[in-house]
Amino acid sequence: MKTVKVSVVTPDGPVYDSDVEMVSAKAASGELGILPGHIPMVAPLEISAVRLKKGSGTDFIAVSGGLLEVRPDQVTILAQSAEVADEIDVDRAVKAKERAEQRLNDNKKENIDNVRAELALRRAINRINVANKK
Ligand code: ATP
């Protein structure tokens, strides 16, 4: 089975390095499925799950947006934050979700803090969903 190298990197360092059969990710333009030998491209990612198909199973990573770069033998994801499913602290994500919901409830008027709270809420929900897939 052909494979492609995948690296997920954040400002804190590498989060994931492996050879996989397929990368599935959610770009702003829609779902991407990347197989070995894919044409080179760069795409911005949503706050979403990246799925990495490997022989016996699938690895899941929560990414807070970022950039996906594809070369024929290497896929690189650069994200502000990214966590492999097993490393997600669900209690922390649930608390972050509650804080963000509270802020959105307290702050009905449209302002910059609502945008921040909305993004924090999406990151927290994404982490909870990814942690449940592992
Ligand atoms: P919180 O309010 O809980 O800090 P956040 O969405 O503001 O959540 P980020 O700024 O996206 O957090 O991430 C800061 C750092 O903490 C990153 O290294 C990220 O990987 C890590 N992180 C955030 N939430 C979790 C979590 N639930 N489990 C594990 N690591 C997390």
mmCIF file with all atom_site columns, N, CA, C and O in Angstrom, residues 64-95:
data_model
loop_
_atom_site.group_PDB
_atom_site.id
_atom_site.type_symbol
_atom_site.label_atom_id
_atom_site.label_alt_id
_atom_site.label_comp_id
_atom_site.label_asym_id
_atom_site.label_entity_id
_atom_site.label_seq_id
_atom_site.pdbx_PDB_ins_code
_atom_site.Cartn_x
_atom_site.Cartn_y
_atom_site.Cartn_z
_atom_site.occupancy
_atom_site.B_iso_or_equiv
_atom_site.pdbx_formal_charge
_atom_site.auth_seq_id
_atom_site.auth_comp_id
_atom_site.auth_asym_id
_atom_site.auth_atom_id
_atom_site.pdbx_PDB_model_num
ATOM 1   N N  . SER A 1 64 ? -6.930  23.650 15.045 1.00 0.00 ? 64 SER A N  1
ATOM 2   C CA . SER A 1 64 ? -7.636  24.940 15.190 1.00 0.00 ? 64 SER A CA 1
ATOM 3   C C  . SER A 1 64 ? -7.408  25.771 13.936 1.00 0.00 ? 64 SER A C  1
ATOM 4   O O  . SER A 1 64 ? -6.823  26.847 13.990 1.00 0.00 ? 64 SER A O  1
ATOM 5   N N  . GLY A 1 65 ? -7.804  25.247 12.802 1.00 0.00 ? 65 GLY A N  1
ATOM 6   C CA . GLY A 1 65 ? -7.527  25.924 11.536 1.00 0.00 ? 65 GLY A CA 1
ATOM 7   C C  . GLY A 1 65 ? -6.110  25.644 11.106 1.00 0.00 ? 65 GLY A C  1
ATOM 8   O O  . GLY A 1 65 ? -5.530  24.618 11.468 1.00 0.00 ? 65 GLY A O  1
ATOM 9   N N  . GLY A 1 66 ? -5.523  26.565 10.352 1.00 0.00 ? 66 GLY A N  1
ATOM 10  C CA . GLY A 1 66 ? -4.145  26.396 9.910  1.00 0.00 ? 66 GLY A CA 1
ATOM 11  C C  . GLY A 1 66 ? -4.041  26.228 8.406  1.00 0.00 ? 66 GLY A C  1
ATOM 12  O O  . GLY A 1 66 ? -4.995  26.510 7.665  1.00 0.00 ? 66 GLY A O  1
ATOM 13  N N  . LEU A 1 67 ? -2.897  25.759 7.980  1.00 0.00 ? 67 LEU A N  1
ATOM 14  C CA . LEU A 1 67 ? -2.614  25.612 6.549  1.00 0.00 ? 67 LEU A CA 1
ATOM 15  C C  . LEU A 1 67 ? -2.196  24.182 6.254  1.00 0.00 ? 67 LEU A C  1
ATOM 16  O O  . LEU A 1 67 ? -1.398  23.601 6.995  1.00 0.00 ? 67 LEU A O  1
ATOM 17  N N  . LEU A 1 68 ? -2.725  23.651 5.168  1.00 0.00 ? 68 LEU A N  1
ATOM 18  C CA . LEU A 1 68 ? -2.340  22.315 4.704  1.00 0.00 ? 68 LEU A CA 1
ATOM 19  C C  . LEU A 1 68 ? -1.509  22.489 3.438  1.00 0.00 ? 68 LEU A C  1
ATOM 20  O O  . LEU A 1 68 ? -1.947  23.159 2.497  1.00 0.00 ? 68 LEU A O  1
ATOM 21  N N  . GLU A 1 69 ? -0.314  21.908 3.441  1.00 0.00 ? 69 GLU A N  1
ATOM 22  C CA . GLU A 1 69 ? 0.530   21.977 2.250  1.00 0.00 ? 69 GLU A CA 1
ATOM 23  C C  . GLU A 1 69 ? 0.752   20.561 1.744  1.00 0.00 ? 69 GLU A C  1
ATOM 24  O O  . GLU A 1 69 ? 1.173   19.681 2.507  1.00 0.00 ? 69 GLU A O  1
ATOM 25  N N  . VAL A 1 70 ? 0.447   20.338 0.475  1.00 0.00 ? 70 VAL A N  1
ATOM 26  C CA . VAL A 1 70 ? 0.616   19.004 -0.119 1.00 0.00 ? 70 VAL A CA 1
ATOM 27  C C  . VAL A 1 70 ? 1.749   19.019 -1.124 1.00 0.00 ? 70 VAL A C  1
ATOM 28  O O  . VAL A 1 70 ? 1.779   19.872 -2.022 1.00 0.00 ? 70 VAL A O  1
ATOM 29  N N  . ARG A 1 71 ? 2.683   18.088 -0.946 1.00 0.00 ? 71 ARG A N  1
ATOM 30  C CA . ARG A 1 71 ? 3.683   17.777 -1.972 1.00 0.00 ? 71 ARG A CA 1
ATOM 31  C C  . ARG A 1 71 ? 3.523   16.295 -2.278 1.00 0.00 ? 71 ARG A C  1
ATOM 32  O O  . ARG A 1 71 ? 2.919   15.578 -1.490 1.00 0.00 ? 71 ARG A O  1
ATOM 33  N N  . PRO A 1 72 ? 4.062   15.805 -3.402 1.00 0.00 ? 72 PRO A N  1
ATOM 34  C CA . PRO A 1 72 ? 3.747   14.420 -3.789 1.00 0.00 ? 72 PRO A CA 1
ATOM 35  C C  . PRO A 1 72 ? 4.043   13.381 -2.712 1.00 0.00 ? 72 PRO A C  1
ATOM 36  O O  . PRO A 1 72 ? 3.313   12.393 -2.588 1.00 0.00 ? 72 PRO A O  1
ATOM 37  N N  . ASP A 1 73 ? 5.112   13.589 -1.921 1.00 0.00 ? 73 ASP A N  1
ATOM 38  C CA . ASP A 1 73 ? 5.474   12.583 -0.919 1.00 0.00 ? 73 ASP A CA 1
ATOM 39  C C  . ASP A 1 73 ? 5.345   13.077 0.518  1.00 0.00 ? 73 ASP A C  1
ATOM 40  O O  . ASP A 1 73 ? 5.792   12.417 1.447  1.00 0.00 ? 73 ASP A O  1
ATOM 41  N N  . GLN A 1 74 ? 4.758   14.269 0.701  1.00 0.00 ? 74 GLN A N  1
ATOM 42  C CA . GLN A 1 74 ? 4.715   14.845 2.051  1.00 0.00 ? 74 GLN A CA 1
ATOM 43  C C  . GLN A 1 74 ? 3.517   15.775 2.205  1.00 0.00 ? 74 GLN A C  1
ATOM 44  O O  . GLN A 1 74 ? 3.275   16.629 1.345  1.00 0.00 ? 74 GLN A O  1
ATOM 45  N N  . VAL A 1 75 ? 2.788   15.603 3.289  1.00 0.00 ? 75 VAL A N  1
ATOM 46  C CA . VAL A 1 75 ? 1.707   16.534 3.624  1.00 0.00 ? 75 VAL A CA 1
ATOM 47  C C  . VAL A 1 75 ? 2.100   17.206 4.938  1.00 0.00 ? 75 VAL A C  1
ATOM 48  O O  . VAL A 1 75 ? 2.450   16.524 5.910  1.00 0.00 ? 75 VAL A O  1
ATOM 49  N N  . THR A 1 76 ? 2.072   18.539 4.960  1.00 0.00 ? 76 THR A N  1
ATOM 50  C CA . THR A 1 76 ? 2.402   19.275 6.182  1.00 0.00 ? 76 THR A CA 1
ATOM 51  C C  . THR A 1 76 ? 1.201   20.102 6.596  1.00 0.00 ? 76 THR A C  1
ATOM 52  O O  . THR A 1 76 ? 0.603   20.789 5.757  1.00 0.00 ? 76 THR A O  1
ATOM 53  N N  . ILE A 1 77 ? 0.856   20.019 7.881  1.00 0.00 ? 77 ILE A N  1
ATOM 54  C CA . ILE A 1 77 ? -0.211  20.863 8.426  1.00 0.00 ? 77 ILE A CA 1
ATOM 55  C C  . ILE A 1 77 ? 0.426   21.774 9.474  1.00 0.00 ? 77 ILE A C  1
ATOM 56  O O  . ILE A 1 77 ? 1.067   21.284 10.417 1.00 0.00 ? 77 ILE A O  1
ATOM 57  N N  . LEU A 1 78 ? 0.282   23.062 9.253  1.00 0.00 ? 78 LEU A N  1
ATOM 58  C CA . LEU A 1 78 ? 0.777   24.058 10.208 1.00 0.00 ? 78 LEU A CA 1
ATOM 59  C C  . LEU A 1 78 ? -0.442  24.654 10.883 1.00 0.00 ? 78 LEU A C  1
ATOM 60  O O  . LEU A 1 78 ? -1.321  25.195 10.206 1.00 0.00 ? 78 LEU A O  1
ATOM 61  N N  . ALA A 1 79 ? -0.518  24.538 12.199 1.00 0.00 ? 79 ALA A N  1
ATOM 62  C CA . ALA A 1 79 ? -1.702  25.037 12.906 1.00 0.00 ? 79 ALA A CA 1
ATOM 63  C C  . ALA A 1 79 ? -1.279  25.757 14.175 1.00 0.00 ? 79 ALA A C  1
ATOM 64  O O  . ALA A 1 79 ? -0.238  25.436 14.759 1.00 0.00 ? 79 ALA A O  1
ATOM 65  N N  . GLN A 1 80 ? -2.087  26.714 14.609 1.00 0.00 ? 80 GLN A N  1
ATOM 66  C CA . GLN A 1 80 ? -1.802  27.419 15.856 1.00 0.00 ? 80 GLN A CA 1
ATOM 67  C C  . GLN A 1 80 ? -1.862  26.436 17.031 1.00 0.00 ? 80 GLN A C  1
ATOM 68  O O  . GLN A 1 80 ? -1.061  26.506 17.950 1.00 0.00 ? 80 GLN A O  1
ATOM 69  N N  . SER A 1 81 ? -2.823  25.518 16.986 1.00 0.00 ? 81 SER A N  1
ATOM 70  C CA . SER A 1 81 ? -2.836  24.428 17.959 1.00 0.00 ? 81 SER A CA 1
ATOM 71  C C  . SER A 1 81 ? -3.410  23.185 17.297 1.00 0.00 ? 81 SER A C  1
ATOM 72  O O  . SER A 1 81 ? -4.211  23.272 16.366 1.00 0.00 ? 81 SER A O  1
ATOM 73  N N  . ALA A 1 82 ? -2.957  22.036 17.778 1.00 0.00 ? 82 ALA A N  1
ATOM 74  C CA . ALA A 1 82 ? -3.411  20.750 17.240 1.00 0.00 ? 82 ALA A CA 1
ATOM 75  C C  . ALA A 1 82 ? -3.175  19.694 18.306 1.00 0.00 ? 82 ALA A C  1
ATOM 76  O O  . ALA A 1 82 ? -2.150  19.723 18.993 1.00 0.00 ? 82 ALA A O  1
ATOM 77  N N  . GLU A 1 83 ? -4.141  18.798 18.477 1.00 0.00 ? 83 GLU A N  1
ATOM 78  C CA . GLU A 1 83 ? -3.998  17.736 19.487 1.00 0.00 ? 83 GLU A CA 1
ATOM 79  C C  . GLU A 1 83 ? -4.441  16.402 18.896 1.00 0.00 ? 83 GLU A C  1
ATOM 80  O O  . GLU A 1 83 ? -5.519  16.313 18.300 1.00 0.00 ? 83 GLU A O  1
ATOM 81  N N  . VAL A 1 84 ? -3.616  15.383 19.100 1.00 0.00 ? 84 VAL A N  1
ATOM 82  C CA . VAL A 1 84 ? -4.013  14.018 18.770 1.00 0.00 ? 84 VAL A CA 1
ATOM 83  C C  . VAL A 1 84 ? -5.136  13.623 19.741 1.00 0.00 ? 84 VAL A C  1
ATOM 84  O O  . VAL A 1 84 ? -5.119  14.028 20.912 1.00 0.00 ? 84 VAL A O  1
ATOM 85  N N  . ALA A 1 85 ? -6.109  12.846 19.245 1.00 0.00 ? 85 ALA A N  1
ATOM 86  C CA . ALA A 1 85 ? -7.309  12.531 20.040 1.00 0.00 ? 85 ALA A CA 1
ATOM 87  C C  . ALA A 1 85 ? -6.986  12.069 21.459 1.00 0.00 ? 85 ALA A C  1
ATOM 88  O O  . ALA A 1 85 ? -7.598  12.548 22.423 1.00 0.00 ? 85 ALA A O  1
ATOM 89  N N  . ASP A 1 86 ? -6.009  11.182 21.589 1.00 0.00 ? 86 ASP A N  1
ATOM 90  C CA . ASP A 1 86 ? -5.668  10.619 22.911 1.00 0.00 ? 86 ASP A CA 1
ATOM 91  C C  . ASP A 1 86 ? -5.171  11.672 23.889 1.00 0.00 ? 86 ASP A C  1
ATOM 92  O O  . ASP A 1 86 ? -5.186  11.441 25.096 1.00 0.00 ? 86 ASP A O  1
ATOM 93  N N  . GLU A 1 87 ? -4.657  12.780 23.366 1.00 0.00 ? 87 GLU A N  1
ATOM 94  C CA . GLU A 1 87 ? -4.054  13.785 24.251 1.00 0.00 ? 87 GLU A CA 1
ATOM 95  C C  . GLU A 1 87 ? -5.008  14.909 24.605 1.00 0.00 ? 87 GLU A C  1
ATOM 96  O O  . GLU A 1 87 ? -4.625  15.860 25.299 1.00 0.00 ? 87 GLU A O  1
ATOM 97  N N  . ILE A 1 88 ? -6.242  14.801 24.163 1.00 0.00 ? 88 ILE A N  1
ATOM 98  C CA . ILE A 1 88 ? -7.207  15.862 24.468 1.00 0.00 ? 88 ILE A CA 1
ATOM 99  C C  . ILE A 1 88 ? -7.742  15.697 25.882 1.00 0.00 ? 88 ILE A C  1
ATOM 100 O O  . ILE A 1 88 ? -8.166  14.603 26.286 1.00 0.00 ? 88 ILE A O  1
ATOM 101 N N  . ASP A 1 89 ? -7.693  16.782 26.618 1.00 0.00 ? 89 ASP A N  1
ATOM 102 C CA . ASP A 1 89 ? -8.245  16.820 27.969 1.00 0.00 ? 89 ASP A CA 1
ATOM 103 C C  . ASP A 1 89 ? -9.717  17.242 27.827 1.00 0.00 ? 89 ASP A C  1
ATOM 104 O O  . ASP A 1 89 ? -10.017 18.407 27.570 1.00 0.00 ? 89 ASP A O  1
ATOM 105 N N  . VAL A 1 90 ? -10.606 16.257 27.945 1.00 0.00 ? 90 VAL A N  1
ATOM 106 C CA . VAL A 1 90 ? -12.023 16.518 27.672 1.00 0.00 ? 90 VAL A CA 1
ATOM 107 C C  . VAL A 1 90 ? -12.617 17.468 28.710 1.00 0.00 ? 90 VAL A C  1
ATOM 108 O O  . VAL A 1 90 ? -13.381 18.377 28.362 1.00 0.00 ? 90 VAL A O  1
ATOM 109 N N  . ASP A 1 91 ? -12.231 17.309 29.978 1.00 0.00 ? 91 ASP A N  1
ATOM 110 C CA . ASP A 1 91 ? -12.758 18.211 31.022 1.00 0.00 ? 91 ASP A CA 1
ATOM 111 C C  . ASP A 1 91 ? -12.409 19.665 30.698 1.00 0.00 ? 91 ASP A C  1
ATOM 112 O O  . ASP A 1 91 ? -13.240 20.563 30.846 1.00 0.00 ? 91 ASP A O  1
ATOM 113 N N  . ARG A 1 92 ? -11.163 19.863 30.268 1.00 0.00 ? 92 ARG A N  1
ATOM 114 C CA . ARG A 1 92 ? -10.732 21.225 29.917 1.00 0.00 ? 92 ARG A CA 1
ATOM 115 C C  . ARG A 1 92 ? -11.559 21.762 28.751 1.00 0.00 ? 92 ARG A C  1
ATOM 116 O O  . ARG A 1 92 ? -11.991 22.923 28.768 1.00 0.00 ? 92 ARG A O  1
ATOM 117 N N  . ALA A 1 93 ? -11.795 20.923 27.747 1.00 0.00 ? 93 ALA A N  1
ATOM 118 C CA . ALA A 1 93 ? -12.565 21.373 26.584 1.00 0.00 ? 93 ALA A CA 1
ATOM 119 C C  . ALA A 1 93 ? -14.019 21.661 26.970 1.00 0.00 ? 93 ALA A C  1
ATOM 120 O O  . ALA A 1 93 ? -14.616 22.632 26.497 1.00 0.00 ? 93 ALA A O  1
ATOM 121 N N  . VAL A 1 94 ? -14.575 20.846 27.869 1.00 0.00 ? 94 VAL A N  1
ATOM 122 C CA . VAL A 1 94 ? -15.962 21.078 28.310 1.00 0.00 ? 94 VAL A CA 1
ATOM 123 C C  . VAL A 1 94 ? -16.039 22.413 29.058 1.00 0.00 ? 94 VAL A C  1
ATOM 124 O O  . VAL A 1 94 ? -16.960 23.213 28.849 1.00 0.00 ? 94 VAL A O  1
ATOM 125 N N  . LYS A 1 95 ? -15.037 22.675 29.899 1.00 0.00 ? 95 LYS A N  1
ATOM 126 C CA . LYS A 1 95 ? -15.022 23.953 30.641 1.00 0.00 ? 95 LYS A CA 1
ATOM 127 C C  . LYS A 1 95 ? -14.858 25.133 29.676 1.00 0.00 ? 95 LYS A C  1
ATOM 128 O O  . LYS A 1 95 ? -15.520 26.169 29.836 1.00 0.00 ? 95 LYS A O  1
#
